CSV table of C-alpha atoms and ligand atoms in Angstrom, one decimal:
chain,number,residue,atom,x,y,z
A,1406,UNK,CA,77.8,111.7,103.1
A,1407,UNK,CA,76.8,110.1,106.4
A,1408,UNK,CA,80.1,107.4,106.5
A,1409,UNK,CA,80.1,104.2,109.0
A,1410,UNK,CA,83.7,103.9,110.2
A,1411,UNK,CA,84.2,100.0,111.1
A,1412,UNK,CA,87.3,99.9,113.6
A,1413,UNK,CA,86.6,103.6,114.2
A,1414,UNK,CA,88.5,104.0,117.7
A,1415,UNK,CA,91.4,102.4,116.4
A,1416,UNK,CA,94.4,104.1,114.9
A,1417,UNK,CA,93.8,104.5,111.8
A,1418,UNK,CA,89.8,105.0,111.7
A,1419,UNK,CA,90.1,107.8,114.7
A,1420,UNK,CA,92.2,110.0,112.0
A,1421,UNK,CA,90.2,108.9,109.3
A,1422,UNK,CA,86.9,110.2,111.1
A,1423,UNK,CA,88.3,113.6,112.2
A,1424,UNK,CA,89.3,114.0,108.5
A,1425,UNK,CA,86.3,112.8,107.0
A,1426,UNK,CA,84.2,115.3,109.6
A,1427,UNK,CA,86.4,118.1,109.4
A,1428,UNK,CA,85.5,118.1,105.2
A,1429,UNK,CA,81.5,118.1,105.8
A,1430,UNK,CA,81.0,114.4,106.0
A,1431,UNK,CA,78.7,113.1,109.2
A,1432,UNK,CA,80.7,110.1,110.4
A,1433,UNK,CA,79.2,107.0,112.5
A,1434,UNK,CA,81.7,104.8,114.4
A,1435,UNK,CA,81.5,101.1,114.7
A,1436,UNK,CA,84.2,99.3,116.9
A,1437,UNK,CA,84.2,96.1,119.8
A,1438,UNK,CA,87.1,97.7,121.6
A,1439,UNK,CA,89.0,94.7,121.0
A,1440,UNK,CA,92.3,97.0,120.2
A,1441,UNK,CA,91.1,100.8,121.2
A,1442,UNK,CA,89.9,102.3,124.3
A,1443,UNK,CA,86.0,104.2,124.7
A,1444,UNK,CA,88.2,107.1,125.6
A,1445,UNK,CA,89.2,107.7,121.8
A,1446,UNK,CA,85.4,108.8,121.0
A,1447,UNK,CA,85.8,111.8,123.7
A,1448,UNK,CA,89.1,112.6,122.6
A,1449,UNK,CA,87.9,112.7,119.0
A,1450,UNK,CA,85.5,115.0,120.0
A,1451,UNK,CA,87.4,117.4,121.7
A,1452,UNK,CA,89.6,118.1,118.3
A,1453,UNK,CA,86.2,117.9,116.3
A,1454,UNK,CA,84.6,120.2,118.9
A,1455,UNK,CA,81.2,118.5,118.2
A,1456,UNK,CA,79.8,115.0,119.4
A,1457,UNK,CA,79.8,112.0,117.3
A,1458,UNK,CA,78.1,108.5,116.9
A,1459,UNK,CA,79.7,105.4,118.3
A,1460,UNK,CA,78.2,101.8,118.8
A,1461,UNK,CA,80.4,99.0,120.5
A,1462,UNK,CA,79.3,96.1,118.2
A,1463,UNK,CA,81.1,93.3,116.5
A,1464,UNK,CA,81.6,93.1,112.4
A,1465,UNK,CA,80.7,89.6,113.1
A,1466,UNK,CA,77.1,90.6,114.3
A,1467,UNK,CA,75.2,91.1,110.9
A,1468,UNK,CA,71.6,91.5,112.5
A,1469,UNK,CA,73.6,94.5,114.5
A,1470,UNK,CA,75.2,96.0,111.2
A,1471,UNK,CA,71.9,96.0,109.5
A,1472,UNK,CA,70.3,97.8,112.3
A,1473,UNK,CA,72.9,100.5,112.3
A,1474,UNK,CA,73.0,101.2,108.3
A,1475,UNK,CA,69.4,101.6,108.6
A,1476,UNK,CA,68.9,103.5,111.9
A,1477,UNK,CA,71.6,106.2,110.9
A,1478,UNK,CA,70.6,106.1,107.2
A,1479,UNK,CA,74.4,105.7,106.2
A,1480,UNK,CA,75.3,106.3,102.6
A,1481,UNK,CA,79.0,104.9,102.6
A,1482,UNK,CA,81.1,102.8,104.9
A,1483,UNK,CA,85.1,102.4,105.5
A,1484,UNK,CA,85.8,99.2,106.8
A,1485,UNK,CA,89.0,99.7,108.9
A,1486,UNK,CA,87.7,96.7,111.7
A,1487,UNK,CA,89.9,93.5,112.4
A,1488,UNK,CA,93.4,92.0,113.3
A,1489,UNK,CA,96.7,93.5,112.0
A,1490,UNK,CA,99.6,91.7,113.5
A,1491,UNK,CA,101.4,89.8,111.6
A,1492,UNK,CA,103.3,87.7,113.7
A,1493,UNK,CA,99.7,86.5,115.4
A,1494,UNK,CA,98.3,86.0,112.6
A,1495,UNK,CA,100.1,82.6,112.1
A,1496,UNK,CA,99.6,81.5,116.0
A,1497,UNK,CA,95.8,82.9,115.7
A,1498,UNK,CA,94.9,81.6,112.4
A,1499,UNK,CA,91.4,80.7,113.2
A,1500,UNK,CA,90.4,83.9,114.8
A,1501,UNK,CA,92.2,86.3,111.9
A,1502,UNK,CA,90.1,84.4,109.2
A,1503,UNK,CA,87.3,84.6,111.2
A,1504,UNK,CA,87.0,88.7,111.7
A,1505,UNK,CA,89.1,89.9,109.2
A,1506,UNK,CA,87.5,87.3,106.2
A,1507,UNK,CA,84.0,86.7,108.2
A,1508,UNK,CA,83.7,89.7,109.9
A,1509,UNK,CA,84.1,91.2,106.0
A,1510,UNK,CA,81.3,89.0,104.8
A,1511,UNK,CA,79.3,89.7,107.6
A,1512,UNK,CA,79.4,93.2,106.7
A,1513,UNK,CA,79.0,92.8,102.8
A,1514,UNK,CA,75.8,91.1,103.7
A,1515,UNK,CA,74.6,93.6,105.9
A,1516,UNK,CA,75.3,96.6,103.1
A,1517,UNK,CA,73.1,94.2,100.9
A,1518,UNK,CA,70.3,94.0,103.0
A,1519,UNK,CA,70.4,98.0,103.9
A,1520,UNK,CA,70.8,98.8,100.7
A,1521,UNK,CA,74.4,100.6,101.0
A,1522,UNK,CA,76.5,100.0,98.1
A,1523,UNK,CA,79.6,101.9,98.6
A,1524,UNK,CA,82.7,101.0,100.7
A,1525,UNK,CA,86.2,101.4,101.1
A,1526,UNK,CA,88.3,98.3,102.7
A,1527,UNK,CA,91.5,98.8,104.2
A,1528,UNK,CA,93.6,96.5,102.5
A,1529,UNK,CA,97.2,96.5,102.6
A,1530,UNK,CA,100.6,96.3,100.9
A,1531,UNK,CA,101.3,92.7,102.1
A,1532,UNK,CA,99.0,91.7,99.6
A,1533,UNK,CA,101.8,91.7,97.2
A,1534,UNK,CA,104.7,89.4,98.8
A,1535,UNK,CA,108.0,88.8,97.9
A,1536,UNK,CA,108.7,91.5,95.1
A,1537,UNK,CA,108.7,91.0,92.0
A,1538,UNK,CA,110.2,94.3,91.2
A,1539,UNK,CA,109.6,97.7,93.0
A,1540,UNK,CA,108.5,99.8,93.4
A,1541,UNK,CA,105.2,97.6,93.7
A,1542,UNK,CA,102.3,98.8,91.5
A,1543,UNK,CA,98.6,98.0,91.7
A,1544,UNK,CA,99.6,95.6,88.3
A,1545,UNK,CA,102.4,93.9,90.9
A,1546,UNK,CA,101.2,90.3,91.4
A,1547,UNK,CA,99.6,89.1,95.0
A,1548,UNK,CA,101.1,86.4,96.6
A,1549,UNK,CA,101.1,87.2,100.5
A,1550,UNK,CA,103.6,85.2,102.5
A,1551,UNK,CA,101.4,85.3,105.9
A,1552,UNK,CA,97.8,84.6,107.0
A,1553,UNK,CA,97.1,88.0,107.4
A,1554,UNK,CA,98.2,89.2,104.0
A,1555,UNK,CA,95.9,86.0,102.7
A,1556,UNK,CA,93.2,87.7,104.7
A,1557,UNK,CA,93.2,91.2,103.2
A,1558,UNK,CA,93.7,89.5,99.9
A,1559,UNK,CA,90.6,87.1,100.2
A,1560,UNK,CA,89.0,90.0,101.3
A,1561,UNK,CA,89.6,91.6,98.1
A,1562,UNK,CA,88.7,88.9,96.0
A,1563,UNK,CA,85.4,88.4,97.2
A,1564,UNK,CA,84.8,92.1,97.0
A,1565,UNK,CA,85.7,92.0,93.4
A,1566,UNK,CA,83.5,89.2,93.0
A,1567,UNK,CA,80.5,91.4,94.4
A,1568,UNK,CA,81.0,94.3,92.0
A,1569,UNK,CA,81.1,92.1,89.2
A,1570,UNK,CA,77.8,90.5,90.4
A,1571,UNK,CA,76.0,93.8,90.2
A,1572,UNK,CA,76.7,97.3,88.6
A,1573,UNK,CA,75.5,99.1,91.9
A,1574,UNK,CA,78.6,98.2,94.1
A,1575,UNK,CA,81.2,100.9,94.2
A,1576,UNK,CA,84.2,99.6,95.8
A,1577,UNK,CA,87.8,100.6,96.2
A,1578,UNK,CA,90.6,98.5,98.4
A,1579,UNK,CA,93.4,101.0,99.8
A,1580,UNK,CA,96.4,99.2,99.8
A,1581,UNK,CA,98.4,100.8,103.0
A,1582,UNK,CA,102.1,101.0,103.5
A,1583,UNK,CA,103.5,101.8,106.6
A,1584,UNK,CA,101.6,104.1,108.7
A,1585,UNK,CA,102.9,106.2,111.5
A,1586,UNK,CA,102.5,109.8,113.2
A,1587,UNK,CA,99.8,111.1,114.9
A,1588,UNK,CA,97.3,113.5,115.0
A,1589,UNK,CA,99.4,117.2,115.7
A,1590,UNK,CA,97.4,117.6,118.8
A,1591,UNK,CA,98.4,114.7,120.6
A,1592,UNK,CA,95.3,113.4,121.4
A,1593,UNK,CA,95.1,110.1,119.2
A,1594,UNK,CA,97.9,108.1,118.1
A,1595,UNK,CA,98.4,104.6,117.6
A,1596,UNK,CA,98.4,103.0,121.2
A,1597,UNK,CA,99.3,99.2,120.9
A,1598,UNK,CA,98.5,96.6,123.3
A,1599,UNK,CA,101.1,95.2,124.9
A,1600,UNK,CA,104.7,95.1,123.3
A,1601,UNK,CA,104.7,96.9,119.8
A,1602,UNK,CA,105.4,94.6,116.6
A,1603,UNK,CA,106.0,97.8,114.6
A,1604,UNK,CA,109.1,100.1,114.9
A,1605,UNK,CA,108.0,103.5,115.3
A,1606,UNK,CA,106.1,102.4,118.5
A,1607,UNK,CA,109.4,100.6,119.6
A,1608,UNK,CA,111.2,104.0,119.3
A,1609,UNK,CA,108.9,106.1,121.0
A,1610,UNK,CA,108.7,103.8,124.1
A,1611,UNK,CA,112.6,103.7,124.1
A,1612,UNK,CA,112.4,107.2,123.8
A,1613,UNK,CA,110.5,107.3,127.0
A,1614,UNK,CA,112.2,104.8,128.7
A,1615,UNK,CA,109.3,102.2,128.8
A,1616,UNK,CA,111.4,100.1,126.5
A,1617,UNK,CA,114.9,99.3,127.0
A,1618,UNK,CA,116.7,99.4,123.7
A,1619,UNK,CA,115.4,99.4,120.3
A,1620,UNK,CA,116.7,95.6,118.4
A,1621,UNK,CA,117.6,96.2,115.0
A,1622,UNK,CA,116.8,93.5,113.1
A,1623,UNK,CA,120.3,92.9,110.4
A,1624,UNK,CA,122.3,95.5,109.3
A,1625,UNK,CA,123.5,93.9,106.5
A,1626,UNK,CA,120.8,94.1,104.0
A,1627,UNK,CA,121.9,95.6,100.5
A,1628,UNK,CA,120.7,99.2,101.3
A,1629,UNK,CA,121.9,102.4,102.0
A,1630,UNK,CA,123.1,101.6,105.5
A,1631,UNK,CA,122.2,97.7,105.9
A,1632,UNK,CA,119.7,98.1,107.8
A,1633,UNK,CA,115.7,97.2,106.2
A,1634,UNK,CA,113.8,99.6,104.4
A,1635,UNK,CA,109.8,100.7,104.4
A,1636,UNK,CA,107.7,103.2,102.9
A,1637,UNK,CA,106.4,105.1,105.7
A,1638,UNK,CA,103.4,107.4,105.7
A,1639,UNK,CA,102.1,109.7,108.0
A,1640,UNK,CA,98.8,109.1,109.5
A,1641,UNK,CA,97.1,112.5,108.4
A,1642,UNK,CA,98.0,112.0,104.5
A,1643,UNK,CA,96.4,108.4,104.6
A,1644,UNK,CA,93.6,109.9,106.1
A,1645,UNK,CA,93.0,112.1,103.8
A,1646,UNK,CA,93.5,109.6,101.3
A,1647,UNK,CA,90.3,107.9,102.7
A,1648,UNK,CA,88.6,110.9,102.2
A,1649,UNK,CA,89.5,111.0,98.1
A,1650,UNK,CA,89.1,107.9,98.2
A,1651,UNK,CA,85.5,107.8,99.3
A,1652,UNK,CA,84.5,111.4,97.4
A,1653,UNK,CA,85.6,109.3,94.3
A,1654,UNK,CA,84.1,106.0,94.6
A,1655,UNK,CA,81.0,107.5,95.4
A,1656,UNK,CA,81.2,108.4,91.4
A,1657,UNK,CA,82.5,105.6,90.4
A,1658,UNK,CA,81.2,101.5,90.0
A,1659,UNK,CA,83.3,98.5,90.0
A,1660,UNK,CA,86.0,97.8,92.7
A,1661,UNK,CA,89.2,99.7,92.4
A,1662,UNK,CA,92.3,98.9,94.2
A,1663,UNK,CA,95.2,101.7,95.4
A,1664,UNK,CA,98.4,101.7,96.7
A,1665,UNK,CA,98.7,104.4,99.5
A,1666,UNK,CA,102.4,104.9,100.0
A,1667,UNK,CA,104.6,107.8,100.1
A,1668,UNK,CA,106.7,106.2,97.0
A,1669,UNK,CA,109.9,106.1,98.8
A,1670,UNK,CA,111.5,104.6,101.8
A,1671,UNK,CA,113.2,105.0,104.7
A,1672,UNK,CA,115.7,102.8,106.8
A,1673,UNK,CA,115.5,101.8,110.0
A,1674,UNK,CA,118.9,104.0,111.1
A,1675,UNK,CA,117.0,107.2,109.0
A,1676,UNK,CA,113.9,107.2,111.1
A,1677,UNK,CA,116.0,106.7,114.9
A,1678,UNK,CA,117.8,109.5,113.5
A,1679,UNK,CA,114.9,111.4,113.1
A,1680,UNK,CA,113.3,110.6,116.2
A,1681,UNK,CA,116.7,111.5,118.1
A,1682,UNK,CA,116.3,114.9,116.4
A,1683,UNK,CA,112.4,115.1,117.1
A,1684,UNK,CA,112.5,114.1,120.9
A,1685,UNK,CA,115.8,115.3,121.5
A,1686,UNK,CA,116.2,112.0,123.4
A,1687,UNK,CA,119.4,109.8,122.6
A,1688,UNK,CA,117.7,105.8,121.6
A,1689,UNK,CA,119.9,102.9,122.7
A,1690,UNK,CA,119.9,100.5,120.1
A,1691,UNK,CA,121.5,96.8,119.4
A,1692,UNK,CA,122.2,95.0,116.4
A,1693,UNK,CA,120.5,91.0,116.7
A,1694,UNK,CA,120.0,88.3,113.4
A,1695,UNK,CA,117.8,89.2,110.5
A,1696,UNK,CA,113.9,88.4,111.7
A,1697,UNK,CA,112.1,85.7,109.0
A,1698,UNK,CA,110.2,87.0,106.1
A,1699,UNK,CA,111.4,90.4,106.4
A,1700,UNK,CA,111.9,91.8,103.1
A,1701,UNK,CA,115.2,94.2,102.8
A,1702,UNK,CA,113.2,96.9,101.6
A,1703,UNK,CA,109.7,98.0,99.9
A,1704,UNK,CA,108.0,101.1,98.8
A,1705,UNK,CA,105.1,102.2,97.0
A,1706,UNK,CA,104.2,103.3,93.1
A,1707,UNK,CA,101.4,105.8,94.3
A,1708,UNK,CA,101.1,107.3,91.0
A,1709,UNK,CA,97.3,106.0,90.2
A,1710,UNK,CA,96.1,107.6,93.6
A,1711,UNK,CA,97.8,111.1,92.4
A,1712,UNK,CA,96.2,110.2,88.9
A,1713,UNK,CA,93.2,109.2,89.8
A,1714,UNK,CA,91.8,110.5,93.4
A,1715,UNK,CA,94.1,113.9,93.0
A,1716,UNK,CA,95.5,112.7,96.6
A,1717,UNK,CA,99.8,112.2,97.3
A,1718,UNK,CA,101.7,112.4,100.5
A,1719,UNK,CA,102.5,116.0,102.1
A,1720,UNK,CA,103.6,115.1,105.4
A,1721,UNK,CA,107.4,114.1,105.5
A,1722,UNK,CA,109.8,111.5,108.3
A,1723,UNK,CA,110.4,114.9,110.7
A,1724,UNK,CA,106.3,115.4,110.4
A,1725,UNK,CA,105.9,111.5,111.3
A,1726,UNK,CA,108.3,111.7,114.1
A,1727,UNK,CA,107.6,115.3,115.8
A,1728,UNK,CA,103.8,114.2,115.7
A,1729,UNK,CA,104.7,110.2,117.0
A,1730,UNK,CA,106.4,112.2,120.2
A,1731,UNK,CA,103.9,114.8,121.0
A,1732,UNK,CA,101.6,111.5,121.2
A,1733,UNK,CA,103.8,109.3,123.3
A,1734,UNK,CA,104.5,112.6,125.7
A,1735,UNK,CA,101.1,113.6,126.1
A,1736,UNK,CA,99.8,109.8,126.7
A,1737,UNK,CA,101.9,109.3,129.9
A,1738,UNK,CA,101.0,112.5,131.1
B,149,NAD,N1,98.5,100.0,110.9
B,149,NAD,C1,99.1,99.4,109.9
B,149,NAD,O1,100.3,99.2,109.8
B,149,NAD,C2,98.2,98.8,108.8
B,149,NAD,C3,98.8,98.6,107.5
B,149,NAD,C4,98.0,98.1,106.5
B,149,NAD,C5,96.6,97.8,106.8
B,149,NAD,N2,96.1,98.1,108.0
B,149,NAD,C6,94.7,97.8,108.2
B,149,NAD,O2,94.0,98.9,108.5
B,149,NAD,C7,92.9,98.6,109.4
B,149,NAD,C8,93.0,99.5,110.7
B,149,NAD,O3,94.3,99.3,111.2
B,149,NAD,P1,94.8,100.1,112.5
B,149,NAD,O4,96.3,100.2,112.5
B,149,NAD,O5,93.9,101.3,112.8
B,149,NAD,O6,94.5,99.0,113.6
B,149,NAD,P2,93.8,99.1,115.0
B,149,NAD,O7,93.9,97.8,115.7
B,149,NAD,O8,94.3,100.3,115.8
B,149,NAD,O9,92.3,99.4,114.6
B,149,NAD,C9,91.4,98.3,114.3
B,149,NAD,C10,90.1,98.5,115.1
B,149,NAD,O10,89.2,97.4,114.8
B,149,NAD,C11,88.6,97.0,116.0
B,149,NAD,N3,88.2,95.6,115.7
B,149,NAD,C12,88.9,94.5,115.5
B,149,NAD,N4,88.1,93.5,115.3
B,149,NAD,C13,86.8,93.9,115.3
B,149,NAD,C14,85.5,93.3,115.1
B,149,NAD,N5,85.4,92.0,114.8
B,149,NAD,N6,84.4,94.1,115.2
B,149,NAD,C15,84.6,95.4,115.4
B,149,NAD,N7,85.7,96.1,115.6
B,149,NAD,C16,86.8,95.3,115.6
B,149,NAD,C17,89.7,97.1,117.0
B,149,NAD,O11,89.2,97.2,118.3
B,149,NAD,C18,90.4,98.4,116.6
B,149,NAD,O12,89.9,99.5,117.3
B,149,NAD,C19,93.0,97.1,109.8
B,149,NAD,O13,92.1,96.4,108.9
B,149,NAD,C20,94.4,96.8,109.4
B,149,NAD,O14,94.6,95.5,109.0
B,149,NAD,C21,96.8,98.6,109.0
């Protein structure tokens, strides 16, 4: 399939492409370099060892989209594009809503026109909430506690709403965990603006000394060592679950939703481990107050992708951490 990646020089869609190429597929990337650097496309390259498509254009800018499905005759599209921090997401409520829910209309409406029926949206495990049990299933009932989480779960809706309008849509939401890792050449990783939100980035710059210490947000949650708990996955196996993902939507109608999650969790005291081991690099650390809306820990039922798109994790915490350093090395090279 020829497969528009929106977001494609970010994190996630620059894995996702080299994935998606390396099984046949011709990929197209779409990004406005909002979070991602022009440099990613050559680097991308270099793994692929062939030259690929990019356009710097906005999600936002339909007339743009429709010019793009048409010009490069694309049969799918993976829309990775828009704003992932949580925390912003409440002081920035106006411009999440506006590219992650417009700039997902916008590019509905574009598919429309071009005639392009089949997408995957990168959704996301916040859709859920507070838990009502775990491990969360796709059954698990959505109630996100942030803007952002009420973004990807409009985003959803109105996606549902659009395969039920017409048989042709084939549609599947992938609802992430917690990626991390990198690509095992060290050439892409995830390479966030400013001060990371996440805590594998935090790591990896204490690791290197660009960050202090790590905080630790409570130590006293009830699991195995008090500190919080996530399902982590490596960036490799959630591309790959793109590519199942797509392979089987483009055989399927309807819109789907899947949680992609390793289906167990780590804490935050198991990964620095890890990453001590992995970098060989001791990470100071410091205990500070439980952060709001954390939840003490959360993890994925992935049993419907396994079922379903044949796809499961592979790639284990030492995998996510070897690969994270050989990133954050090779970048301040
Ligand atoms: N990384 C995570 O922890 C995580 C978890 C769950 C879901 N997701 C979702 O996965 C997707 C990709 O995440 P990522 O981690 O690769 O983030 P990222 O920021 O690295 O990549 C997103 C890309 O989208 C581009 N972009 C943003 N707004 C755009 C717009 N209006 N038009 C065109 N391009 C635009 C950015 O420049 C960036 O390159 C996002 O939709 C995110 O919400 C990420």
């Amino acid at each position: 399939m020829r497969i528009l990646l929106t977001g494609g020089t970010g994190y996630i869609g620059s894995h996702t492409a080299i994935t998606l190429s390396s099984a046949g597929h011709e990929v197209v990337l779409l990004d406005n370099l909002c979070n991602s650097q022009i440099d990613v496309v050559a680097r991308i390259e270099k793994i692929l060892g062939k030259k690929i498509v990019f356009y710097q254009a906005d999600v936002r800018d339909t007339d743009a989209l429709i010019a793009i499905l048409q010009t490069e005759k694309i049969d799918a599209v993976i829309h990775l594009a828009g704003l992932k921090a949580v925390g912003e997401s409440w002081q920035k409520p106006i411009d999440y809503y506006a590219c992650n829910v417009g700039g997902s209309i916008s590019l509905a409406s574009a598919m429309k026109v071009a005639g392009v029926r089949i997408l995957v949206f990168s959704s996301s495990a916040t859709v859920y909430g507070d838990p009502k049990y775990l491990p969360y299933d796709e059954e698990h009932p959505t109630s996100p506690t942030n803007p952002y989480g009420r973004n990807k779960l409009q985003v959803e809706q109105l996606l549902h709403d659009l395969a039920n309008s017409s048989d042709e849509w084939c549609i599947t939401c992938l609802r992430y965990f917690n990626p991390v890792g990198a690509h095992e050449s060290g050439l892409i990783g995830e390479n966030p603006n400013g001060i990371p939100n996440n805590l594998m980035p935090v790591v990896a710059q204490v690791a290197t000394g660009r960050l202090p210490l790590l905080n630790i947000y409570g130590n006293d949650y009830e699991t195995i060592d008090g500190t919080g708990m996530r399902d982590y996955i490596h960036v490799m196996d959630l591309a790959e679950g793109h590519l199942t993902a797509i392979e089987w939507i483009a055989k399927n109608n309807g819109c789907h939703y899947f949680n992609l999650g390793s289906g167990t969790s780590h804490s935050v005291l198991e990964l620095v481990s890890e990453f001590e081991k992995a970098s060989g690099k001791t990470i100071p650390r410091k205990v500070i107050s439980r952060r709001e809306g954390d939840l003490p820990n959360y993890y994925a039922q992935a049993d419907k992708a396994l079922r379903l798109l044949h796809w499961k994790t592979s790639r284990n915490l030492s995998d996510m951490c070897e690969s994270t350093w050989r990133w954050e090395q090779q970048r301040l090279a």
